Coordinates of C-alpha atoms in Angstrom, one line a residue:
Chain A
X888 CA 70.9 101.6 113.8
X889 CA 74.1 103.4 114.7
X890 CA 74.0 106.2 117.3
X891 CA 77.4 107.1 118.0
X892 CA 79.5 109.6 116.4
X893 CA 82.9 108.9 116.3
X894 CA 84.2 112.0 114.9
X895 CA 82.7 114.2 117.6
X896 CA 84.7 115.2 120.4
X897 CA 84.1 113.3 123.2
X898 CA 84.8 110.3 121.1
X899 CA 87.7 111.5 119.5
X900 CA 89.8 108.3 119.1
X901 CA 87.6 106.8 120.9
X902 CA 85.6 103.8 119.2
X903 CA 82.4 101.8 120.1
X904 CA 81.9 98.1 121.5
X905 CA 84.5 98.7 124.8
X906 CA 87.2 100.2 122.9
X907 CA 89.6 101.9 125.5
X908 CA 92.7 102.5 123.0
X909 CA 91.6 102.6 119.1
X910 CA 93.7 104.1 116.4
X911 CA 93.2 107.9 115.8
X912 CA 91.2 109.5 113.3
X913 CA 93.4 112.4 112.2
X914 CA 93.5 112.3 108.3
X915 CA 92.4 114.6 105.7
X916 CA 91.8 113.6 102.2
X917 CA 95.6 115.3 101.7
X918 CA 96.8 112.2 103.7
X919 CA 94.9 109.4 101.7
X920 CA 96.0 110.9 97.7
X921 CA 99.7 110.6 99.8
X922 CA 99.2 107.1 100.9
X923 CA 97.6 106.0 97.7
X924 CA 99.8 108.0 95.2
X925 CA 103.1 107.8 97.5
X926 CA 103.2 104.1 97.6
X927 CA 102.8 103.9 93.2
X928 CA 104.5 107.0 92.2
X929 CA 107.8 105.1 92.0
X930 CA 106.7 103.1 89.5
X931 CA 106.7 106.0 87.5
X932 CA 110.5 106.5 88.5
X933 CA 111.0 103.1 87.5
X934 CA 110.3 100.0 86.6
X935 CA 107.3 100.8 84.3
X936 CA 110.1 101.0 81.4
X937 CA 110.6 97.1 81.5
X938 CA 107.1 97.3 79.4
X939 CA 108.6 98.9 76.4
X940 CA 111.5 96.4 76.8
X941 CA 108.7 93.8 76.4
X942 CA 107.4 95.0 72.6
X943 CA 108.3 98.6 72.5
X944 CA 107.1 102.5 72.9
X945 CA 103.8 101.9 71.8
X946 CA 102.9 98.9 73.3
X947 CA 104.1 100.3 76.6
X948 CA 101.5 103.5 75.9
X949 CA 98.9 100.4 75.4
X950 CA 100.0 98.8 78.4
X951 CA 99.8 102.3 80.7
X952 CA 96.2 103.1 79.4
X953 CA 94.8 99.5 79.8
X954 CA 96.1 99.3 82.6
X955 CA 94.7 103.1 83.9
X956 CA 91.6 101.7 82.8
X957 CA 92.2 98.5 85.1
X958 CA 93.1 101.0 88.2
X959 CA 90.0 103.5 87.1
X960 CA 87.8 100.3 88.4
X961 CA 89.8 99.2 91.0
X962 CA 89.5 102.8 92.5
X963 CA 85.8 103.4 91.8
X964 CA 84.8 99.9 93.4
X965 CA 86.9 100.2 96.4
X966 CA 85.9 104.1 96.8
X967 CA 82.1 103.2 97.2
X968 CA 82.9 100.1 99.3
X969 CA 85.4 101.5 101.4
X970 CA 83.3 105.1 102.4
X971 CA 80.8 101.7 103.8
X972 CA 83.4 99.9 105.4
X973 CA 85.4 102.6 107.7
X974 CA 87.9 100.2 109.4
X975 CA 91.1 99.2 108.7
X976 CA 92.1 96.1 106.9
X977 CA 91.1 97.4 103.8
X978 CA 90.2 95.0 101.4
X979 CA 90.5 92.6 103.9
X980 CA 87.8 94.1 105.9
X981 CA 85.4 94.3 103.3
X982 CA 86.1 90.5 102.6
X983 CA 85.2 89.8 105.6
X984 CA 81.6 91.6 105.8
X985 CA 80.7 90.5 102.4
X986 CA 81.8 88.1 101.1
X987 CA 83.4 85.6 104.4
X988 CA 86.0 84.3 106.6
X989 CA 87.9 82.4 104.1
X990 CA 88.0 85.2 101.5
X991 CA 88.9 87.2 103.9
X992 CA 92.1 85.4 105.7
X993 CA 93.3 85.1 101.9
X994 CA 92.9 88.8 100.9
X995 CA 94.2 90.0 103.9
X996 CA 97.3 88.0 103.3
X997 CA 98.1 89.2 99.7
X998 CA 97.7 92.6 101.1
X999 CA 100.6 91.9 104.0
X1000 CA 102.5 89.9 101.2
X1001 CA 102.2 92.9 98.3
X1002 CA 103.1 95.7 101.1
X1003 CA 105.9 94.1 102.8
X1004 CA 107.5 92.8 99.4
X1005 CA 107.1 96.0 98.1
X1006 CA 108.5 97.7 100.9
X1007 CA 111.6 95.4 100.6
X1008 CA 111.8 95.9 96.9
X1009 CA 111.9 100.0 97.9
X1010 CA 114.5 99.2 100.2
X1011 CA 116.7 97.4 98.1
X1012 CA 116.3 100.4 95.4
X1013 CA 117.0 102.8 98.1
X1014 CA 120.2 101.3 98.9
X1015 CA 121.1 101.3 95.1
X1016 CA 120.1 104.7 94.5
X1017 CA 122.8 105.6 97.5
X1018 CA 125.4 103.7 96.3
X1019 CA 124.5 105.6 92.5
X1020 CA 124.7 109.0 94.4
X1021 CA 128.2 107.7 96.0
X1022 CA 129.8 106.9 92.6
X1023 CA 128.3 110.3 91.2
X1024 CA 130.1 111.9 93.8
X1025 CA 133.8 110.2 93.4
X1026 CA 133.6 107.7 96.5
X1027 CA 137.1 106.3 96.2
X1028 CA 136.0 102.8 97.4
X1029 CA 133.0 100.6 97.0
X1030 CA 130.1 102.1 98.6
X1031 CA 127.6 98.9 100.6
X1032 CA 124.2 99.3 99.6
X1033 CA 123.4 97.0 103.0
X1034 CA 123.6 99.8 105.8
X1035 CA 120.8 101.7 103.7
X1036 CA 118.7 99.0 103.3
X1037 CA 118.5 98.5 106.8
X1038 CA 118.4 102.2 107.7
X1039 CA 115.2 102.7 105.6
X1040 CA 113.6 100.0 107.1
X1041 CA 114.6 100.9 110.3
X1042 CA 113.7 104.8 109.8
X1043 CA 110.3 104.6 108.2
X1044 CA 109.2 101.5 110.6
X1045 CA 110.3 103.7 113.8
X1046 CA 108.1 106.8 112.1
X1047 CA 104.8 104.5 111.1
X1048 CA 105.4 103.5 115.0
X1049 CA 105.5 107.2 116.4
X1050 CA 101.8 108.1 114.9
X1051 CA 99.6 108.5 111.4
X1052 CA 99.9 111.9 111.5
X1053 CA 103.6 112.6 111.4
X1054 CA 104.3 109.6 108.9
X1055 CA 101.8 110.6 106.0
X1056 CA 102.0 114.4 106.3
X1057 CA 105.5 113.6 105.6
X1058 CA 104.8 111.2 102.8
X1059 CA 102.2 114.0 101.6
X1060 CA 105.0 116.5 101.2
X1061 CA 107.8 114.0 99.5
X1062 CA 105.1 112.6 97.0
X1063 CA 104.0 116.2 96.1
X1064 CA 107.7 116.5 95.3
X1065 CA 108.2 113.8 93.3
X1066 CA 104.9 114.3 91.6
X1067 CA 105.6 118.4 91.0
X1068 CA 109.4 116.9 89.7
X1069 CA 107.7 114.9 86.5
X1070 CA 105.7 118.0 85.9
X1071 CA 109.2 120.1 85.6
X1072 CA 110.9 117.9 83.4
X1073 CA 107.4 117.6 81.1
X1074 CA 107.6 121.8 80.7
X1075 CA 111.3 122.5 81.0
X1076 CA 111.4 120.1 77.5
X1077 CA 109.1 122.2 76.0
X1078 CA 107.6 119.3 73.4
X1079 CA 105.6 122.4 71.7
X1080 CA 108.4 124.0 71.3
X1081 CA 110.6 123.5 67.7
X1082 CA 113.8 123.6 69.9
X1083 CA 113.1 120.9 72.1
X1084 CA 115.3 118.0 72.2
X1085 CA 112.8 115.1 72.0
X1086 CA 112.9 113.2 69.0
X1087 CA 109.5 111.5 69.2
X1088 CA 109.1 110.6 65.4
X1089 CA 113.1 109.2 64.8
X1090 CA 112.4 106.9 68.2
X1091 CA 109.4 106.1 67.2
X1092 CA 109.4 104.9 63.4
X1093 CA 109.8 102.1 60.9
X1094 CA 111.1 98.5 63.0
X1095 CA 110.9 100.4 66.5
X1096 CA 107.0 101.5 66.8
X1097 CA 106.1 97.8 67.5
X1098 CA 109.1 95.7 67.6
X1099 CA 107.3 92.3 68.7
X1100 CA 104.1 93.1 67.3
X1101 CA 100.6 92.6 69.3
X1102 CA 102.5 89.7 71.3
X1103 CA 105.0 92.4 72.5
X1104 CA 101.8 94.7 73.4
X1105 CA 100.8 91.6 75.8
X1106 CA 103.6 90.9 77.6
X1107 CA 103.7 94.7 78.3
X1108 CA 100.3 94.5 80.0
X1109 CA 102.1 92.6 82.9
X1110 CA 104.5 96.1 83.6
X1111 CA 101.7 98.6 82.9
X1112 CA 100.9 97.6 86.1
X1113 CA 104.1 99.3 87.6
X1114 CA 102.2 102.9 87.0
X1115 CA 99.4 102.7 89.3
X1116 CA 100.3 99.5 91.4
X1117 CA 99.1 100.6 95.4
X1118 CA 96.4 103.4 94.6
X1119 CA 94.1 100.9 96.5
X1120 CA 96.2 101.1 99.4
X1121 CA 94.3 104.2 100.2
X1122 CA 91.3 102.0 102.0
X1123 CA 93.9 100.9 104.7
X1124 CA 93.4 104.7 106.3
X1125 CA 89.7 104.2 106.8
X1126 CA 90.0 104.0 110.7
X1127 CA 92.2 106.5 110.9
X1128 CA 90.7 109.7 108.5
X1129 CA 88.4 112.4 110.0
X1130 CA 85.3 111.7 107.5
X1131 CA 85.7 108.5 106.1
X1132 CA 82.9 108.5 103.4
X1133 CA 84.2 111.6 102.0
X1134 CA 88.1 111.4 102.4
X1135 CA 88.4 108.1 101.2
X1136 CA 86.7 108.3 97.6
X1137 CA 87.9 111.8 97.5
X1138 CA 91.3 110.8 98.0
X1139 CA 91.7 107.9 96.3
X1140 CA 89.7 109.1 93.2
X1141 CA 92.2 111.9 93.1
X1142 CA 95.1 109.9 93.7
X1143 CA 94.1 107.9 90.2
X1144 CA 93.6 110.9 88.5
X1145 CA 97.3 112.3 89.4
X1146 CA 98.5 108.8 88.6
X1147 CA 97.0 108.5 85.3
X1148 CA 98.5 112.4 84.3
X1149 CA 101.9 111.2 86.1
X1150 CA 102.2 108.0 83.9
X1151 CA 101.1 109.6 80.8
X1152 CA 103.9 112.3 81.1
X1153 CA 106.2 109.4 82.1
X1154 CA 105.9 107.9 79.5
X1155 CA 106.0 110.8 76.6
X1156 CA 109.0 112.3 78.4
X1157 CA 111.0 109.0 78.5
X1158 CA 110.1 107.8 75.2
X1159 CA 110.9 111.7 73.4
X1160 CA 114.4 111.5 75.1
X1161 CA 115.3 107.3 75.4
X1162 CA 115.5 104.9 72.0
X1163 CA 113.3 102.2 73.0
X1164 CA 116.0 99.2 73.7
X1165 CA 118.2 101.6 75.9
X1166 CA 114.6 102.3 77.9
X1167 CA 113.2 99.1 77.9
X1168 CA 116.5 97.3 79.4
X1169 CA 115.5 98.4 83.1
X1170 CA 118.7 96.6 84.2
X1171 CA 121.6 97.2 82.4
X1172 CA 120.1 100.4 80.3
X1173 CA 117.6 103.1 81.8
X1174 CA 117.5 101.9 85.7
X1175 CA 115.7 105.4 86.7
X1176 CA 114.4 106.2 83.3
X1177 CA 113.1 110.1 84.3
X1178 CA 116.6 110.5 86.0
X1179 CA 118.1 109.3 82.8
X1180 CA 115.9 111.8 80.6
X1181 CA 117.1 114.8 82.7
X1182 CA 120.8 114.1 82.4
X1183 CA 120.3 113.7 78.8
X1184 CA 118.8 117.7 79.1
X1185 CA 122.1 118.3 80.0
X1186 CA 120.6 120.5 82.9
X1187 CA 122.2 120.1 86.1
X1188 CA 118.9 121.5 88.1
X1189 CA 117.0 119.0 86.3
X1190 CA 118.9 116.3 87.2
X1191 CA 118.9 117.0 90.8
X1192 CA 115.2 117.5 91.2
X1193 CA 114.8 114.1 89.6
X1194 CA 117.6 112.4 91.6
X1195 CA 115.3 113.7 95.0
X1196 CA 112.8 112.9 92.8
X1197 CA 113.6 109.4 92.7
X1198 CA 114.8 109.2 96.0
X1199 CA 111.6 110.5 97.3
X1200 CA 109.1 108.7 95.2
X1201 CA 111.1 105.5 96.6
X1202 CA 111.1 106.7 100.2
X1203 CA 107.1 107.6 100.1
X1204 CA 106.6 104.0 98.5
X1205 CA 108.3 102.0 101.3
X1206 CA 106.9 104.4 103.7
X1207 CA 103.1 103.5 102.9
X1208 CA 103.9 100.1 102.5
X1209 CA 104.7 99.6 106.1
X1210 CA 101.2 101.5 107.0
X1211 CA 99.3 99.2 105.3
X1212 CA 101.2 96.0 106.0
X1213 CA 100.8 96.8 109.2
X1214 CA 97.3 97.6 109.0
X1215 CA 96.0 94.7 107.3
X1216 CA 98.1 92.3 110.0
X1217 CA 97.0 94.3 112.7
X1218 CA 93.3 93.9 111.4
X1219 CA 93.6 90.0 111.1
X1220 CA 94.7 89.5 115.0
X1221 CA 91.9 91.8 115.9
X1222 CA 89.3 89.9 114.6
X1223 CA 91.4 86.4 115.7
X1224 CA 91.9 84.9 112.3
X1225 CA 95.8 85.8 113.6
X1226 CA 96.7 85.8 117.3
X1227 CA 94.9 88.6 119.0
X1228 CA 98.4 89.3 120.5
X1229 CA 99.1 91.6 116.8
X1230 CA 95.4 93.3 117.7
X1231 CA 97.1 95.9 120.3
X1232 CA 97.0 99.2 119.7
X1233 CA 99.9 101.6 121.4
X1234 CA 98.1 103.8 124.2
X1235 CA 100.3 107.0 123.4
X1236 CA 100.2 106.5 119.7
X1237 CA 97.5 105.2 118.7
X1238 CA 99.5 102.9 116.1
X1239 CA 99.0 99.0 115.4
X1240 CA 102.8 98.6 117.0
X1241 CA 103.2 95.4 117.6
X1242 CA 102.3 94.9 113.9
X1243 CA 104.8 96.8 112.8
X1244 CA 108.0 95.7 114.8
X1245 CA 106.7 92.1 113.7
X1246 CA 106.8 92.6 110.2
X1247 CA 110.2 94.6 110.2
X1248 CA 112.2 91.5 110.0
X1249 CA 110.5 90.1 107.6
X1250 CA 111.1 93.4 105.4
X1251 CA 114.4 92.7 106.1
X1252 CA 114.8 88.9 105.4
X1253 CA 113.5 90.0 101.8
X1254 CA 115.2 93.0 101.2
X1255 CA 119.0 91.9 102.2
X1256 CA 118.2 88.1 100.9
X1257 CA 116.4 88.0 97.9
X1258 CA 117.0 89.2 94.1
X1259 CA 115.0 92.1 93.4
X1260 CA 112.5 91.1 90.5
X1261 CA 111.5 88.0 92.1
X1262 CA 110.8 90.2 95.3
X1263 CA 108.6 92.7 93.1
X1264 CA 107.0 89.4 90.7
X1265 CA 105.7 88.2 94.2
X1266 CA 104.3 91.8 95.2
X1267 CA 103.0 92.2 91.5
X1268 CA 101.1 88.3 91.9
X1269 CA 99.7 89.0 95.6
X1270 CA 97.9 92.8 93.8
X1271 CA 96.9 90.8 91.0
X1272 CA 94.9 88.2 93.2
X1273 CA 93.7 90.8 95.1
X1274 CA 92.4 92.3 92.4
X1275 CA 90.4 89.4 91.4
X1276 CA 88.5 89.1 94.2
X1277 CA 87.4 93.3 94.0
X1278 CA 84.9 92.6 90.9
X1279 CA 83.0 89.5 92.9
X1280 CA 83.4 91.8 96.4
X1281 CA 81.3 94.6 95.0
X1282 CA 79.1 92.6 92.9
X1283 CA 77.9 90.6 96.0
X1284 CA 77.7 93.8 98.2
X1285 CA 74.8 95.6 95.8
X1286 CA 73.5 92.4 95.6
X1287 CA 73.2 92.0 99.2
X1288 CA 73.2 95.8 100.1
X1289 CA 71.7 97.7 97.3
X1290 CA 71.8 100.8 97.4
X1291 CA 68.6 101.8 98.9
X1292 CA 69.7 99.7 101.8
X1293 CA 73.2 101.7 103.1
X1294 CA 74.0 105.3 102.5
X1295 CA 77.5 105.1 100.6
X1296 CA 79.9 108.2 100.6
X1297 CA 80.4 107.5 97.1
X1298 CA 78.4 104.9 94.6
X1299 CA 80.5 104.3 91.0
X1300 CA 79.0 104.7 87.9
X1301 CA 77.7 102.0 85.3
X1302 CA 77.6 99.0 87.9
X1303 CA 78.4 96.1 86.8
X1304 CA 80.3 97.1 84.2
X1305 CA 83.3 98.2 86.1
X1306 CA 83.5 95.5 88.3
X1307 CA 83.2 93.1 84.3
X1308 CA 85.9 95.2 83.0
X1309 CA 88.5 94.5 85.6
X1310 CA 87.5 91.0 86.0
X1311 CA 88.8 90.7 81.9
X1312 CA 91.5 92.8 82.4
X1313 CA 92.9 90.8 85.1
X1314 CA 92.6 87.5 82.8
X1315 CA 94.5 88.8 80.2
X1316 CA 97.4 90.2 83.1
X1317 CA 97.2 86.7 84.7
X1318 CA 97.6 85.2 81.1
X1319 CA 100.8 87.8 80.2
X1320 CA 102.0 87.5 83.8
X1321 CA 102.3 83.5 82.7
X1322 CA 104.0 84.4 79.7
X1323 CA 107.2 85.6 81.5
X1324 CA 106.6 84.3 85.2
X1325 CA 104.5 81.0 85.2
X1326 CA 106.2 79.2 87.7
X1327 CA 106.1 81.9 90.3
X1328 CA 102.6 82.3 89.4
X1329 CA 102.1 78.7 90.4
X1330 CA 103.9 78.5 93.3
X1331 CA 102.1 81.5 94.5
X1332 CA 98.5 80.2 94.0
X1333 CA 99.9 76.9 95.5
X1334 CA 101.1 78.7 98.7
X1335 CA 97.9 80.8 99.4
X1336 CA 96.1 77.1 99.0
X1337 CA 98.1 75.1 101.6
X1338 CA 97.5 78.0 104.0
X1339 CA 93.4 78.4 103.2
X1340 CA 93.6 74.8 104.4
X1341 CA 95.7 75.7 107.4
X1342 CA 92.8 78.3 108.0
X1343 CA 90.0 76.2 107.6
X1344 CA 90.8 73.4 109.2
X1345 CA 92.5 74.9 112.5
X1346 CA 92.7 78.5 112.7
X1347 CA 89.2 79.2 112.1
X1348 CA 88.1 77.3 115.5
X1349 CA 89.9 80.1 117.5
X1350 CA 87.8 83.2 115.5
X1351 CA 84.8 84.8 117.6
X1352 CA 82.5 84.6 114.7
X1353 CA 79.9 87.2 116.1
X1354 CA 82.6 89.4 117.6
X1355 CA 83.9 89.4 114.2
X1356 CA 80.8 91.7 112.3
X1357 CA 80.6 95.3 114.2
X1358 CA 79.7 97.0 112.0
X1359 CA 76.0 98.6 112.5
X1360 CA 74.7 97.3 108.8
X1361 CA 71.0 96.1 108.5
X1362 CA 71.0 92.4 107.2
X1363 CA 71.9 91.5 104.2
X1364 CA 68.7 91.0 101.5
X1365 CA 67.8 87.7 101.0
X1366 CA 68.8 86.5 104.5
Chain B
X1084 CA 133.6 110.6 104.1
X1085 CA 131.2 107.6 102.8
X1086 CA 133.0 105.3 105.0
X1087 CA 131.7 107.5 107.8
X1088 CA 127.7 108.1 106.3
X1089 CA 127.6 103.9 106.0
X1090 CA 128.7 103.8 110.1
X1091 CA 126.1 106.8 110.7
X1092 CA 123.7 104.5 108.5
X1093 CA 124.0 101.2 111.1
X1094 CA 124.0 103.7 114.1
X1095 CA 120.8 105.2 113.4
X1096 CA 119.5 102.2 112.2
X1097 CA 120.6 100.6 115.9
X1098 CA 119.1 103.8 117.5
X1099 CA 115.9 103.4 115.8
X1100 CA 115.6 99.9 116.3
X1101 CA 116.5 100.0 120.2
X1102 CA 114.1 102.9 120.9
X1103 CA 111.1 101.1 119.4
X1104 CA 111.8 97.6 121.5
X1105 CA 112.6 99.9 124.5
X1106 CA 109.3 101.8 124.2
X1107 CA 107.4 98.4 123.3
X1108 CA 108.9 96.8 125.9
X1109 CA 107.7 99.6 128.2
X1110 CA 104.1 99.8 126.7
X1111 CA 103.8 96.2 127.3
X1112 CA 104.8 96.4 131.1
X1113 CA 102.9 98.9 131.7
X1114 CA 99.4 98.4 129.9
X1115 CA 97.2 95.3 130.7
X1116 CA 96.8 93.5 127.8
X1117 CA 92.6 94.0 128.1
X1118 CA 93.2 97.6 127.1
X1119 CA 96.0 96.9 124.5
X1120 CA 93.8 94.8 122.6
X1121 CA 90.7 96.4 123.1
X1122 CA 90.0 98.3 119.6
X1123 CA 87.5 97.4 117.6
X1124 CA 86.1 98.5 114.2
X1125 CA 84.9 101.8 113.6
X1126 CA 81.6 103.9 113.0
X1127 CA 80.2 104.3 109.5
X1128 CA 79.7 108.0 109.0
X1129 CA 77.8 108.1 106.5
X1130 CA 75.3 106.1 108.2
X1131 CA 75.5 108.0 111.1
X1132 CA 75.0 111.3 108.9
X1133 CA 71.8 108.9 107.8
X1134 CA 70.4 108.1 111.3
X1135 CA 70.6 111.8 112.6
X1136 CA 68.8 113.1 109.2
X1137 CA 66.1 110.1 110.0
X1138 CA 65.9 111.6 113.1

């Protein structure tokens, strides 16, 4: 059984089995909700309004709430697994303990794959909001979107490489922004107010409640997912929070619970202001649909707190991205299923840096080379599977560890049902992400194939299986 | 003037990107590669709340 406290201060930093230079536990539970609802809160911003392009207003509100309900799990589950598993990796991580190697190698990569993709896709949005903001301001000549790009990869990468602490307190205090922004908008219209200037029941009538009918209410499942995609990056800061079996669940059950308000005003705001085919054209209509609704308030406060709105929301997204990229690749060369080379941690601070300057190009490659909406389909597909696998991870671990066998900092409610919910949501995503994106789809699952095969048949020889398990648990029943 | 912010944008960008390889370059020099690579996973708290309750 485990005797050494890790948060006390002789250890501060400090971890067990010959660790001379570990990442530092810093973080509050402020720090995971920023991580968590920094990386998603753009969706809000945009994105999300491609569902209502898909079979309207209402079948976007059917999208958000399934989809809520999807998250609900998928931050339940990995709250009580996660306050169990205090290392970072995440998902990855708790692969690894529970359910094995192989799992594990392929979780950990759709978490690198959905970060860094993500990250790109935040970039290349960043670059366009700049060049939006250059045209607002009279810019006599075509603005590039590329130096931008580049700088916000460059920027956040340099600040995840300084230290934890500095990058997510600042992420804390641009997503509290962007979060506090949605809330203005929501009161300044004044929906219980007879002056206000949403039209709810002329937008939403007659041929435009559910333009495609319950197919339309399908294919918007596969964008619902833009409103809370990333709230399970919040397990990535388990070896790096204070007190990780209360920060974690506390955090990330938070986080869910902002995003679930956020989205829900998102979406009633939008809706109130934009008719439906102007909103649910993402690319030639309503870009940055909550930036959209304040101009059409005609306040130019408004629209200014939602421009930094959307800036920030963007900003905080790429910014969490590159701390759990970073974290999950920096977990796979600890534990050799990657070279060990990416397992270093910097001596001053404390961050996975070689990790991160590696995956910086690769940011780049995707963010100044490829079209945005296959760059976020891939991100979307690499969640998606690792969504899957959450369901079967926390059925096997109270099958193995019930939960009279580990203390958890947090156990959810009505097990298994949660973990049979998300399992049938994420058929029915699968089967509307096919709809619209089924050759993607296939030559993602084909991908993550060839290289399980590169895994098991070579890199798996190089892997110190018993170096691999740390973590003080008792064996698992049955074994 | 946004001719001037998009040249600020690739000089900071260069900055940025020539003070990490400087400083990783550095680190690496420096460091033995033993204690570099020497972290390994963490401490379950809640377990260790556990084993100093059990006594």
């Amino acid at each position: 059984m485990a005797n050494t406290d890790i948060t006390s201060k002789t250890m501060d930093g400090m971890g067990p089995h010959g660790t001379k230079v570990g990442l530092l536990r810093v973080l509050g539970p402020a720090h995971v909700w920023a991580l968590g609802v920094g990386i998603v809160l753009v969706g809000e911003y945009m994105g999300w309004n491609f569902a209502v392009g898909k079979g309207g207003a209402y079948a976007a509100l059917i999208a958000c709430w399934f989809a809520g309900i999807l998250y609900s799990c998928v931050a339940m589950i990995d709250s009580e697994v996660t306050s169990t598993v205090a290392a970072a990796g995440g998902q990855y991580t708790q692969a690894k303990h529970i359910v094995g190697p192989l799992m594990a190698f392929n979780v950990g990569l759709y978490l690198v794959f959905a970060y860094t993709m993500l990250e790109a896709a935040n970039a290349i949005t960043l670059g366009y909001l700049i060049t939006v903001a250059a045209d607002m301001t009279g810019a006599v000549e075509p603005v590039s979107d590329r130096p931008f790009i580049v700088l916000a990869i460059m920027f956040l990468a340099w600040l995840n490489y300084r230290g934890v602490l500095a990058t997510l307190t600042f992420n804390l205090v641009i997503t509290a922004f962007a979060f506090v922004a949605i809330l203005v908008l929501f009161f300044a219209s004044a929906p219980w107010s007879d002056g206000t200037m949403m039209a709810h029941a002329d937008l939403m009538s007659g041929q435009a409640a559910l333009p495609y009918g319950w197919l339309g209410v399908l294919a918007a499942m596969h964008f619902g997912l833009w409103f809370y995609l990333g709230i399970e990056g919040t397990t990535q800061a388990a070896e790096e929070v204070r007190s990780p079996a209360r920060a974690l669940p506390f955090g990330t059950l938070a986080g869910i619970m902002t995003l679930l308000i956020a989205a829900t005003l998102t979406w009633y705001v939008c809706v109130g202001y934009l008719p439906w085919e102007y909103l649910g054209d993402g690319v030639d209509g309503a870009v940055a649909p909550l930036f959209s609704a304040a101009q059409l308030t005609g306040s130019t406060a408004l629209v200014v707190i939602l421009g930094f709105g959307t800036l920030f929301a963007t900003l905080a997204s790429a910014n969490g991205c590159i701390n759990d990229a970073s974290r999950a690749w920096f977990s796979m060369g600890r534990d050799h299923y990657l070279p060990q080379w990416f397992g270093a941690v910097h001596p001053t601070y404390r961050t996975p840096y070689r990790a991160i300057i590696f995956l910086v190009p690769i940011a780049l490659i995707f963010a100044l080379g490829a079209p945005l909406d296959q760059v976020i389909t891939f991100s979307i597909l690499s969640g998606l599977l690792g969504y899957t696998f959450m369901p079967i991870n926390v059925i096997l671990f109270r099958r193995k560890w019930p939960l009279d066998t580990i203390k958890r900092g947090y156990e959810h409610p009505f097990h298994p049902i949660p973990a049979i919910l998300l399992i049938c949501l994420c058929a029915v995503t699968y089967f509307a992400v096919f709809l619209g994106y089924g050759t993607q789809l296939i030559a993602m699952v084909s991908f993550y194939i060839v290289v399980s095969l590169w895994f098991h048949f070579w890199r798996y020889r190089f892997v110190k299986r018993a170096d691999q398990f740390t973590m003080p648990w008792p064996k698992p029943r049955g074994y | 003037m946004w001719p001037l912010i998009e040249t600020g944008a690739w000089v900071l960008s260069a900055l940025f990107a020539l003070h990490m390889l400087w400083d990783w370059y550095r680190t690496d020099t420096t460091y033995s590669e033993d204690v570099l690579t020497s972290s390994r996973e963490g401490e379950i708290e809640a377990m260790t709340e556990q084993h100093k309750l059990n006594g």
